[in-house]
Structure formats: structure tokens, C-alpha cells
Amino acid sequence: PEVIQVIPTLDFKVYIYFDDGTIRLFDATGLIEKGVFSKLKEDNLFTDTCTVINHTLAWSIDKSYSEETCLDLDPINLYNTCPIVEEPSHLFAK
């Protein structure tokens, strides 16, 4: 499975859109407490640098969007462990 779009939230969750049409929800609250990922708690880095790199969920902390310097997660693990959810329409409400 490949990630085609991500939508981060302010409460450290990410809606992940996969190429098979499923939307899965990743809860990063545990992840941001570990090692290099703890940097994502600073200055809105979690939402500001969340992106798709290497066909998976990633963060480009240095904002270079380089495959070599990004923090990315295994798309197969995300696909297999994150629950399927509905479109987060509440995020788009005006």
C-alpha cells in the first residue's frame, strides 16, 4: 500500500489516505514521546512538516523534503495497524 495524502491534526493524529481508497487514522501521541520524534512537539512541527515522502507518512523537520533527512514510517505497518475511518469532514467545515 502507498500513502497518497495525509492530514495532520493539532492533537497529534494523522488521517492517512491510501491508494486503495481507504482512510486510516494514525495516533502519534506515543510516538512523539520517543527519541528524535520528540522534536515534533515543538513549534507546530507536527502539523507544519507532515507530508508524504517515499509514498508514506513523513515529517520533514528541516523542511528540505529530502528522502534522506525525513522522519518516515513504514507504510505497511501503518496500513495494517491503523483503524479505517471515515472522511474527516469536520476538518473542512466552515
PDB file of N, CA and C in Angstrom:
ATOM      1  N   PRO A   1       0.820  -1.207   0.000  1.00  0.00           N
ATOM      2  CA  PRO A   1       0.000   0.000   0.000  1.00  0.00           C
ATOM      3  C   PRO A   1       0.858   1.263   0.000  1.00  0.00           C
ATOM      4  N   GLU A   2       0.390   2.286  -0.697  1.00  0.00           N
ATOM      5  CA  GLU A   2       1.105   3.553  -0.745  1.00  0.00           C
ATOM      6  C   GLU A   2       0.220   4.662  -0.213  1.00  0.00           C
ATOM      7  N   VAL A   3       0.836   5.579   0.507  1.00  0.00           N
ATOM      8  CA  VAL A   3       0.140   6.745   1.029  1.00  0.00           C
ATOM      9  C   VAL A   3       0.115   7.808  -0.067  1.00  0.00           C
ATOM     10  N   ILE A   4      -1.066   8.398  -0.286  1.00  0.00           N
ATOM     11  CA  ILE A   4      -1.176   9.436  -1.311  1.00  0.00           C
ATOM     12  C   ILE A   4      -1.480  10.817  -0.729  1.00  0.00           C
ATOM     13  N   GLN A   5      -1.979  10.861   0.512  1.00  0.00           N
ATOM     14  CA  GLN A   5      -2.277  12.141   1.141  1.00  0.00           C
ATOM     15  C   GLN A   5      -2.310  11.952   2.647  1.00  0.00           C
ATOM     16  N   VAL A   6      -1.942  12.998   3.382  1.00  0.00           N
ATOM     17  CA  VAL A   6      -2.027  12.981   4.840  1.00  0.00           C
ATOM     18  C   VAL A   6      -2.633  14.297   5.323  1.00  0.00           C
ATOM     19  N   ILE A   7      -3.408  14.213   6.394  1.00  0.00           N
ATOM     20  CA  ILE A   7      -3.965  15.408   7.023  1.00  0.00           C
ATOM     21  C   ILE A   7      -3.688  15.304   8.517  1.00  0.00           C
ATOM     22  N   PRO A   8      -2.735  16.120   9.022  1.00  0.00           N
ATOM     23  CA  PRO A   8      -2.425  16.093  10.450  1.00  0.00           C
ATOM     24  C   PRO A   8      -3.426  16.937  11.241  1.00  0.00           C
ATOM     25  N   THR A   9      -3.594  16.593  12.516  1.00  0.00           N
ATOM     26  CA  THR A   9      -4.463  17.363  13.396  1.00  0.00           C
ATOM     27  C   THR A   9      -3.634  17.946  14.540  1.00  0.00           C
ATOM     28  N   LEU A  10      -4.202  18.903  15.229  1.00  0.00           N
ATOM     29  CA  LEU A  10      -3.493  19.551  16.331  1.00  0.00           C
ATOM     30  C   LEU A  10      -3.309  18.643  17.542  1.00  0.00           C
ATOM     31  N   ASP A  11      -4.082  17.553  17.606  1.00  0.00           N
ATOM     32  CA  ASP A  11      -3.949  16.627  18.731  1.00  0.00           C
ATOM     33  C   ASP A  11      -3.088  15.405  18.382  1.00  0.00           C
ATOM     34  N   PHE A  12      -2.150  15.600  17.471  1.00  0.00           N
ATOM     35  CA  PHE A  12      -1.139  14.599  17.110  1.00  0.00           C
ATOM     36  C   PHE A  12      -1.720  13.325  16.506  1.00  0.00           C
ATOM     37  N   LYS A  13      -2.702  13.505  15.670  1.00  0.00           N
ATOM     38  CA  LYS A  13      -3.244  12.397  14.880  1.00  0.00           C
ATOM     39  C   LYS A  13      -3.081  12.760  13.409  1.00  0.00           C
ATOM     40  N   VAL A  14      -3.077  11.733  12.556  1.00  0.00           N
ATOM     41  CA  VAL A  14      -2.938  11.967  11.120  1.00  0.00           C
ATOM     42  C   VAL A  14      -3.928  11.081  10.379  1.00  0.00           C
ATOM     43  N   TYR A  15      -4.742  11.703   9.535  1.00  0.00           N
ATOM     44  CA  TYR A  15      -5.592  10.948   8.614  1.00  0.00           C
ATOM     45  C   TYR A  15      -4.714  10.585   7.433  1.00  0.00           C
ATOM     46  N   ILE A  16      -4.634   9.299   7.139  1.00  0.00           N
ATOM     47  CA  ILE A  16      -3.759   8.798   6.074  1.00  0.00           C
ATOM     48  C   ILE A  16      -4.630   8.228   4.961  1.00  0.00           C
ATOM     49  N   TYR A  17      -4.474   8.753   3.770  1.00  0.00           N
ATOM     50  CA  TYR A  17      -5.214   8.293   2.589  1.00  0.00           C
ATOM     51  C   TYR A  17      -4.312   7.340   1.805  1.00  0.00           C
ATOM     52  N   PHE A  18      -4.786   6.120   1.620  1.00  0.00           N
ATOM     53  CA  PHE A  18      -4.019   5.113   0.883  1.00  0.00           C
ATOM     54  C   PHE A  18      -4.522   4.990  -0.555  1.00  0.00           C
ATOM     55  N   ASP A  19      -3.683   4.431  -1.391  1.00  0.00           N
ATOM     56  CA  ASP A  19      -4.003   4.309  -2.820  1.00  0.00           C
ATOM     57  C   ASP A  19      -5.133   3.328  -3.116  1.00  0.00           C
ATOM     58  N   ASP A  20      -5.572   2.546  -2.121  1.00  0.00           N
ATOM     59  CA  ASP A  20      -6.711   1.642  -2.341  1.00  0.00           C
ATOM     60  C   ASP A  20      -8.037   2.301  -1.965  1.00  0.00           C
ATOM     61  N   GLY A  21      -7.987   3.586  -1.586  1.00  0.00           N
ATOM     62  CA  GLY A  21      -9.194   4.329  -1.255  1.00  0.00           C
ATOM     63  C   GLY A  21      -9.532   4.355   0.221  1.00  0.00           C
ATOM     64  N   THR A  22      -8.810   3.599   1.050  1.00  0.00           N
ATOM     65  CA  THR A  22      -9.098   3.615   2.477  1.00  0.00           C
ATOM     66  C   THR A  22      -8.457   4.828   3.137  1.00  0.00           C
ATOM     67  N   ILE A  23      -9.085   5.257   4.217  1.00  0.00           N
ATOM     68  CA  ILE A  23      -8.559   6.329   5.059  1.00  0.00           C
ATOM     69  C   ILE A  23      -8.337   5.704   6.423  1.00  0.00           C
ATOM     70  N   ARG A  24      -7.143   5.866   6.939  1.00  0.00           N
ATOM     71  CA  ARG A  24      -6.811   5.288   8.242  1.00  0.00           C
ATOM     72  C   ARG A  24      -6.327   6.396   9.158  1.00  0.00           C
ATOM     73  N   LEU A  25      -6.510   6.194  10.449  1.00  0.00           N
ATOM     74  CA  LEU A  25      -6.140   7.220  11.422  1.00  0.00           C
ATOM     75  C   LEU A  25      -4.965   6.745  12.264  1.00  0.00           C
ATOM     76  N   PHE A  26      -3.877   7.507  12.190  1.00  0.00           N
ATOM     77  CA  PHE A  26      -2.678   7.211  12.968  1.00  0.00           C
ATOM     78  C   PHE A  26      -2.637   8.138  14.180  1.00  0.00           C
ATOM     79  N   ASP A  27      -2.527   7.548  15.370  1.00  0.00           N
ATOM     80  CA  ASP A  27      -2.410   8.316  16.606  1.00  0.00           C
ATOM     81  C   ASP A  27      -0.936   8.357  16.992  1.00  0.00           C
ATOM     82  N   ALA A  28      -0.329   9.531  16.890  1.00  0.00           N
ATOM     83  CA  ALA A  28       1.106   9.679  17.130  1.00  0.00           C
ATOM     84  C   ALA A  28       1.432  10.131  18.545  1.00  0.00           C
ATOM     85  N   THR A  29       0.461  10.127  19.449  1.00  0.00           N
ATOM     86  CA  THR A  29       0.732  10.634  20.791  1.00  0.00           C
ATOM     87  C   THR A  29       1.830   9.843  21.505  1.00  0.00           C
ATOM     88  N   GLY A  30       1.929   8.559  21.279  1.00  0.00           N
ATOM     89  CA  GLY A  30       3.013   7.774  21.865  1.00  0.00           C
ATOM     90  C   GLY A  30       4.329   7.984  21.137  1.00  0.00           C
ATOM     91  N   LEU A  31       4.249   8.127  19.832  1.00  0.00           N
ATOM     92  CA  LEU A  31       5.452   8.284  19.010  1.00  0.00           C
ATOM     93  C   LEU A  31       6.221   9.555  19.350  1.00  0.00           C
ATOM     94  N   ILE A  32       5.509  10.650  19.584  1.00  0.00           N
ATOM     95  CA  ILE A  32       6.188  11.930  19.821  1.00  0.00           C
ATOM     96  C   ILE A  32       6.884  12.004  21.172  1.00  0.00           C
ATOM     97  N   GLU A  33       6.791  10.954  21.946  1.00  0.00           N
ATOM     98  CA  GLU A  33       7.498  10.889  23.221  1.00  0.00           C
ATOM     99  C   GLU A  33       8.824  10.153  23.085  1.00  0.00           C
ATOM    100  N   LYS A  34       9.141   9.653  21.886  1.00  0.00           N
ATOM    101  CA  LYS A  34      10.305   8.791  21.696  1.00  0.00           C
ATOM    102  C   LYS A  34      11.375   9.431  20.810  1.00  0.00           C
ATOM    103  N   GLY A  35      12.591   9.416  21.300  1.00  0.00           N
ATOM    104  CA  GLY A  35      13.767   9.772  20.509  1.00  0.00           C
ATOM    105  C   GLY A  35      13.622  11.015  19.663  1.00  0.00           C
ATOM    106  N   VAL A  36      14.044  10.895  18.422  1.00  0.00           N
ATOM    107  CA  VAL A  36      14.063  12.026  17.506  1.00  0.00           C
ATOM    108  C   VAL A  36      12.651  12.551  17.213  1.00  0.00           C
ATOM    109  N   PHE A  37      11.645  11.702  17.364  1.00  0.00           N
ATOM    110  CA  PHE A  37      10.272  12.121  17.103  1.00  0.00           C
ATOM    111  C   PHE A  37       9.772  13.147  18.119  1.00  0.00           C
ATOM    112  N   SER A  38      10.434  13.272  19.274  1.00  0.00           N
ATOM    113  CA  SER A  38      10.007  14.253  20.277  1.00  0.00           C
ATOM    114  C   SER A  38      10.129  15.685  19.760  1.00  0.00           C
ATOM    115  N   LYS A  39      10.952  15.901  18.758  1.00  0.00           N
ATOM    116  CA  LYS A  39      11.076  17.231  18.150  1.00  0.00           C
ATOM    117  C   LYS A  39       9.755  17.704  17.538  1.00  0.00           C
ATOM    118  N   LEU A  40       8.891  16.750  17.198  1.00  0.00           N
ATOM    119  CA  LEU A  40       7.631  17.115  16.553  1.00  0.00           C
ATOM    120  C   LEU A  40       6.685  17.865  17.487  1.00  0.00           C
ATOM    121  N   LYS A  41       6.950  17.866  18.774  1.00  0.00           N
ATOM    122  CA  LYS A  41       6.119  18.593  19.735  1.00  0.00           C
ATOM    123  C   LYS A  41       6.418  20.093  19.722  1.00  0.00           C
ATOM    124  N   GLU A  42       7.543  20.476  19.155  1.00  0.00           N
ATOM    125  CA  GLU A  42       7.996  21.868  19.188  1.00  0.00           C
ATOM    126  C   GLU A  42       7.393  22.700  18.055  1.00  0.00           C
ATOM    127  N   ASP A  43       6.962  23.902  18.394  1.00  0.00           N
ATOM    128  CA  ASP A  43       6.597  24.924  17.404  1.00  0.00           C
ATOM    129  C   ASP A  43       5.737  24.434  16.249  1.00  0.00           C
ATOM    130  N   ASN A  44       4.736  23.641  16.517  1.00  0.00           N
ATOM    131  CA  ASN A  44       3.817  23.153  15.479  1.00  0.00           C
ATOM    132  C   ASN A  44       4.500  22.333  14.387  1.00  0.00           C
ATOM    133  N   LEU A  45       5.672  21.777  14.672  1.00  0.00           N
ATOM    134  CA  LEU A  45       6.362  20.971  13.655  1.00  0.00           C
ATOM    135  C   LEU A  45       5.528  19.771  13.215  1.00  0.00           C
ATOM    136  N   PHE A  46       4.741  19.213  14.118  1.00  0.00           N
ATOM    137  CA  PHE A  46       3.942  18.045  13.768  1.00  0.00           C
ATOM    138  C   PHE A  46       3.021  18.351  12.583  1.00  0.00           C
ATOM    139  N   THR A  47       2.302  19.454  12.669  1.00  0.00           N
ATOM    140  CA  THR A  47       1.365  19.791  11.586  1.00  0.00           C
ATOM    141  C   THR A  47       2.051  20.493  10.423  1.00  0.00           C
ATOM    142  N   ASP A  48       3.029  21.321  10.707  1.00  0.00           N
ATOM    143  CA  ASP A  48       3.660  22.118   9.652  1.00  0.00           C
ATOM    144  C   ASP A  48       4.562  21.319   8.719  1.00  0.00           C
ATOM    145  N   THR A  49       5.124  20.217   9.197  1.00  0.00           N
ATOM    146  CA  THR A  49       6.071  19.467   8.366  1.00  0.00           C
ATOM    147  C   THR A  49       5.563  18.083   7.972  1.00  0.00           C
ATOM    148  N   CYS A  50       4.329  17.762   8.336  1.00  0.00           N
ATOM    149  CA  CYS A  50       3.734  16.470   7.985  1.00  0.00           C
ATOM    150  C   CYS A  50       3.450  16.435   6.484  1.00  0.00           C
ATOM    151  N   THR A  51       3.878  15.355   5.830  1.00  0.00           N
ATOM    152  CA  THR A  51       3.772  15.279   4.381  1.00  0.00           C
ATOM    153  C   THR A  51       3.839  13.820   3.923  1.00  0.00           C
ATOM    154  N   VAL A  52       3.849  13.639   2.630  1.00  0.00           N
ATOM    155  CA  VAL A  52       4.062  12.323   2.031  1.00  0.00           C
ATOM    156  C   VAL A  52       5.428  12.337   1.352  1.00  0.00           C
ATOM    157  N   ILE A  53       6.304  11.463   1.802  1.00  0.00           N
ATOM    158  CA  ILE A  53       7.625  11.270   1.184  1.00  0.00           C
ATOM    159  C   ILE A  53       7.831   9.761   1.116  1.00  0.00           C
ATOM    160  N   ASN A  54       8.388   9.280   0.034  1.00  0.00           N
ATOM    161  CA  ASN A  54       8.614   7.832  -0.143  1.00  0.00           C
ATOM    162  C   ASN A  54       7.303   7.048  -0.112  1.00  0.00           C
ATOM    163  N   HIS A  55       6.210   7.657  -0.525  1.00  0.00           N
ATOM    164  CA  HIS A  55       4.890   7.016  -0.551  1.00  0.00           C
ATOM    165  C   HIS A  55       4.406   6.617   0.833  1.00  0.00           C
ATOM    166  N   THR A  56       4.815   7.390   1.862  1.00  0.00           N
ATOM    167  CA  THR A  56       4.361   7.111   3.218  1.00  0.00           C
ATOM    168  C   THR A  56       4.278   8.392   4.026  1.00  0.00           C
ATOM    169  N   LEU A  57       3.733   8.276   5.212  1.00  0.00           N
ATOM    170  CA  LEU A  57       3.640   9.384   6.150  1.00  0.00           C
ATOM    171  C   LEU A  57       5.041   9.764   6.594  1.00  0.00           C
ATOM    172  N   ALA A  58       5.328  11.068   6.538  1.00  0.00           N
ATOM    173  CA  ALA A  58       6.664  11.535   6.901  1.00  0.00           C
ATOM    174  C   ALA A  58       6.593  12.954   7.452  1.00  0.00           C
ATOM    175  N   TRP A  59       7.669  13.335   8.110  1.00  0.00           N
ATOM    176  CA  TRP A  59       7.837  14.712   8.564  1.00  0.00           C
ATOM    177  C   TRP A  59       9.192  15.179   8.092  1.00  0.00           C
ATOM    178  N   SER A  60       9.227  16.373   7.529  1.00  0.00           N
ATOM    179  CA  SER A  60      10.475  16.969   7.079  1.00  0.00           C
ATOM    180  C   SER A  60      10.825  18.101   8.040  1.00  0.00           C
ATOM    181  N   ILE A  61      11.431  17.727   9.164  1.00  0.00           N
ATOM    182  CA  ILE A  61      11.705  18.687  10.231  1.00  0.00           C
ATOM    183  C   ILE A  61      12.567  19.845   9.738  1.00  0.00           C
ATOM    184  N   ASP A  62      13.526  19.555   8.861  1.00  0.00           N
ATOM    185  CA  ASP A  62      14.378  20.634   8.345  1.00  0.00           C
ATOM    186  C   ASP A  62      13.752  21.335   7.132  1.00  0.00           C
ATOM    187  N   LYS A  63      12.560  20.910   6.763  1.00  0.00           N
ATOM    188  CA  LYS A  63      11.769  21.490   5.666  1.00  0.00           C
ATOM    189  C   LYS A  63      12.460  21.408   4.300  1.00  0.00           C
ATOM    190  N   SER A  64      13.353  20.437   4.161  1.00  0.00           N
ATOM    191  CA  SER A  64      14.022  20.227   2.875  1.00  0.00           C
ATOM    192  C   SER A  64      13.242  19.258   2.000  1.00  0.00           C
ATOM    193  N   TYR A  65      12.348  18.480   2.592  1.00  0.00           N
ATOM    194  CA  TYR A  65      11.559  17.449   1.920  1.00  0.00           C
ATOM    195  C   TYR A  65      12.452  16.442   1.192  1.00  0.00           C
ATOM    196  N   SER A  66      13.577  16.172   1.801  1.00  0.00           N
ATOM    197  CA  SER A  66      14.540  15.205   1.276  1.00  0.00           C
ATOM    198  C   SER A  66      14.231  13.818   1.826  1.00  0.00           C
ATOM    199  N   GLU A  67      14.335  12.816   0.986  1.00  0.00           N
ATOM    200  CA  GLU A  67      14.133  11.437   1.413  1.00  0.00           C
ATOM    201  C   GLU A  67      15.176  11.012   2.442  1.00  0.00           C
ATOM    202  N   GLU A  68      16.347  11.624   2.389  1.00  0.00           N
ATOM    203  CA  GLU A  68      17.434  11.228   3.281  1.00  0.00           C
ATOM    204  C   GLU A  68      17.290  11.798   4.686  1.00  0.00           C
ATOM    205  N   THR A  69      16.620  12.934   4.837  1.00  0.00           N
ATOM    206  CA  THR A  69      16.565  13.570   6.152  1.00  0.00           C
ATOM    207  C   THR A  69      15.176  13.539   6.803  1.00  0.00           C
ATOM    208  N   CYS A  70      14.205  12.998   6.128  1.00  0.00           N
ATOM    209  CA  CYS A  70      12.850  12.982   6.689  1.00  0.00           C
ATOM    210  C   CYS A  70      12.711  11.904   7.764  1.00  0.00           C
ATOM    211  N   LEU A  71      11.704  12.079   8.591  1.00  0.00           N
ATOM    212  CA  LEU A  71      11.300  11.043   9.541  1.00  0.00           C
ATOM    213  C   LEU A  71      10.086  10.377   8.928  1.00  0.00           C
ATOM    214  N   ASP A  72      10.224   9.134   8.514  1.00  0.00           N
ATOM    215  CA  ASP A  72       9.084   8.470   7.880  1.00  0.00           C
ATOM    216  C   ASP A  72       8.776   7.146   8.568  1.00  0.00           C
ATOM    217  N   LEU A  73       7.555   6.685   8.352  1.00  0.00           N
ATOM    218  CA  LEU A  73       7.082   5.448   8.972  1.00  0.00           C
ATOM    219  C   LEU A  73       6.759   4.417   7.903  1.00  0.00           C
ATOM    220  N   ASP A  74       6.871   3.176   8.257  1.00  0.00           N
ATOM    221  CA  ASP A  74       6.631   2.076   7.328  1.00  0.00           C
ATOM    222  C   ASP A  74       5.159   2.066   6.891  1.00  0.00           C
ATOM    223  N   PRO A  75       4.898   2.213   5.581  1.00  0.00           N
ATOM    224  CA  PRO A  75       3.504   2.256   5.124  1.00  0.00           C
ATOM    225  C   PRO A  75       2.745   0.950   5.357  1.00  0.00           C
ATOM    226  N   ILE A  76       3.428  -0.165   5.293  1.00  0.00           N
ATOM    227  CA  ILE A  76       2.758  -1.453   5.521  1.00  0.00           C
ATOM    228  C   ILE A  76       2.315  -1.560   6.973  1.00  0.00           C
ATOM    229  N   ASN A  77       3.174  -1.138   7.891  1.00  0.00           N
ATOM    230  CA  ASN A  77       2.808  -1.155   9.306  1.00  0.00           C
ATOM    231  C   ASN A  77       1.630  -0.207   9.567  1.00  0.00           C
ATOM    232  N   LEU A  78       1.663   0.978   8.990  1.00  0.00           N
ATOM    233  CA  LEU A  78       0.553   1.918   9.149  1.00  0.00           C
ATOM    234  C   LEU A  78      -0.742   1.316   8.610  1.00  0.00           C
ATOM    235  N   TYR A  79      -0.657   0.715   7.440  1.00  0.00           N
ATOM    236  CA  TYR A  79      -1.832   0.119   6.803  1.00  0.00           C
ATOM    237  C   TYR A  79      -2.420  -1.006   7.649  1.00  0.00           C
ATOM    238  N   ASN A  80      -1.555  -1.809   8.234  1.00  0.00           N
ATOM    239  CA  ASN A  80      -2.003  -2.969   8.993  1.00  0.00           C
ATOM    240  C   ASN A  80      -2.434  -2.658  10.427  1.00  0.00           C
ATOM    241  N   THR A  81      -1.985  -1.541  10.988  1.00  0.00           N
ATOM    242  CA  THR A  81      -2.274  -1.276  12.395  1.00  0.00           C
ATOM    243  C   THR A  81      -3.228  -0.117  12.654  1.00  0.00           C
ATOM    244  N   CYS A  82      -3.382   0.774  11.709  1.00  0.00           N
ATOM    245  CA  CYS A  82      -4.243   1.942  11.920  1.00  0.00           C
ATOM    246  C   CYS A  82      -5.684   1.613  11.525  1.00  0.00           C
ATOM    247  N   PRO A  83      -6.646   2.015  12.343  1.00  0.00           N
ATOM    248  CA  PRO A  83      -8.043   1.717  12.024  1.00  0.00           C
ATOM    249  C   PRO A  83      -8.546   2.512  10.819  1.00  0.00           C
ATOM    250  N   ILE A  84      -9.437   1.884  10.069  1.00  0.00           N
ATOM    251  CA  ILE A  84     -10.100   2.560   8.956  1.00  0.00           C
ATOM    252  C   ILE A  84     -11.118   3.525   9.541  1.00  0.00           C
ATOM    253  N   VAL A  85     -11.144   4.737   8.991  1.00  0.00           N
ATOM    254  CA  VAL A  85     -12.077   5.760   9.453  1.00  0.00           C
ATOM    255  C   VAL A  85     -12.771   6.398   8.255  1.00  0.00           C
ATOM    256  N   GLU A  86     -13.784   7.188   8.550  1.00  0.00           N
ATOM    257  CA  GLU A  86     -14.499   7.933   7.517  1.00  0.00           C
ATOM    258  C   GLU A  86     -13.734   9.215   7.179  1.00  0.00           C
ATOM    259  N   GLU A  87     -14.110   9.809   6.060  1.00  0.00           N
ATOM    260  CA  GLU A  87     -13.556  11.106   5.654  1.00  0.00           C
ATOM    261  C   GLU A  87     -13.728  12.094   6.811  1.00  0.00           C
ATOM    262  N   PRO A  88     -12.673  12.819   7.183  1.00  0.00           N
ATOM    263  CA  PRO A  88     -12.778  13.747   8.315  1.00  0.00           C
ATOM    264  C   PRO A  88     -13.434  15.066   7.907  1.00  0.00           C
ATOM    265  N   SER A  89     -14.703  15.019   7.551  1.00  0.00           N
ATOM    266  CA  SER A  89     -15.373  16.199   7.033  1.00  0.00           C
ATOM    267  C   SER A  89     -15.415  17.349   8.037  1.00  0.00           C
ATOM    268  N   HIS A  90     -15.348  17.037   9.334  1.00  0.00           N
ATOM    269  CA  HIS A  90     -15.346  18.094  10.343  1.00  0.00           C
ATOM    270  C   HIS A  90     -14.125  18.998  10.232  1.00  0.00           C
ATOM    271  N   LEU A  91     -13.052  18.507   9.634  1.00  0.00           N
ATOM    272  CA  LEU A  91     -11.849  19.318   9.456  1.00  0.00           C
ATOM    273  C   LEU A  91     -12.019  20.349   8.345  1.00  0.00           C
ATOM    274  N   PHE A  92     -12.998  20.118   7.477  1.00  0.00           N
ATOM    275  CA  PHE A  92     -13.203  21.004   6.345  1.00  0.00           C
ATOM    276  C   PHE A  92     -14.397  21.931   6.534  1.00  0.00           C
ATOM    277  N   ALA A  93     -15.116  21.779   7.654  1.00  0.00           N
ATOM    278  CA  ALA A  93     -16.306  22.596   7.900  1.00  0.00           C
ATOM    279  C   ALA A  93     -15.928  24.058   8.087  1.00  0.00           C
ATOM    280  N   LYS A  94     -16.781  24.912   7.594  1.00  0.00           N
ATOM    281  CA  LYS A  94     -16.501  26.350   7.706  1.00  0.00           C
ATOM    282  C   LYS A  94     -17.225  26.940   8.883  1.00  0.00           C
TER     283      LYS A  94
END
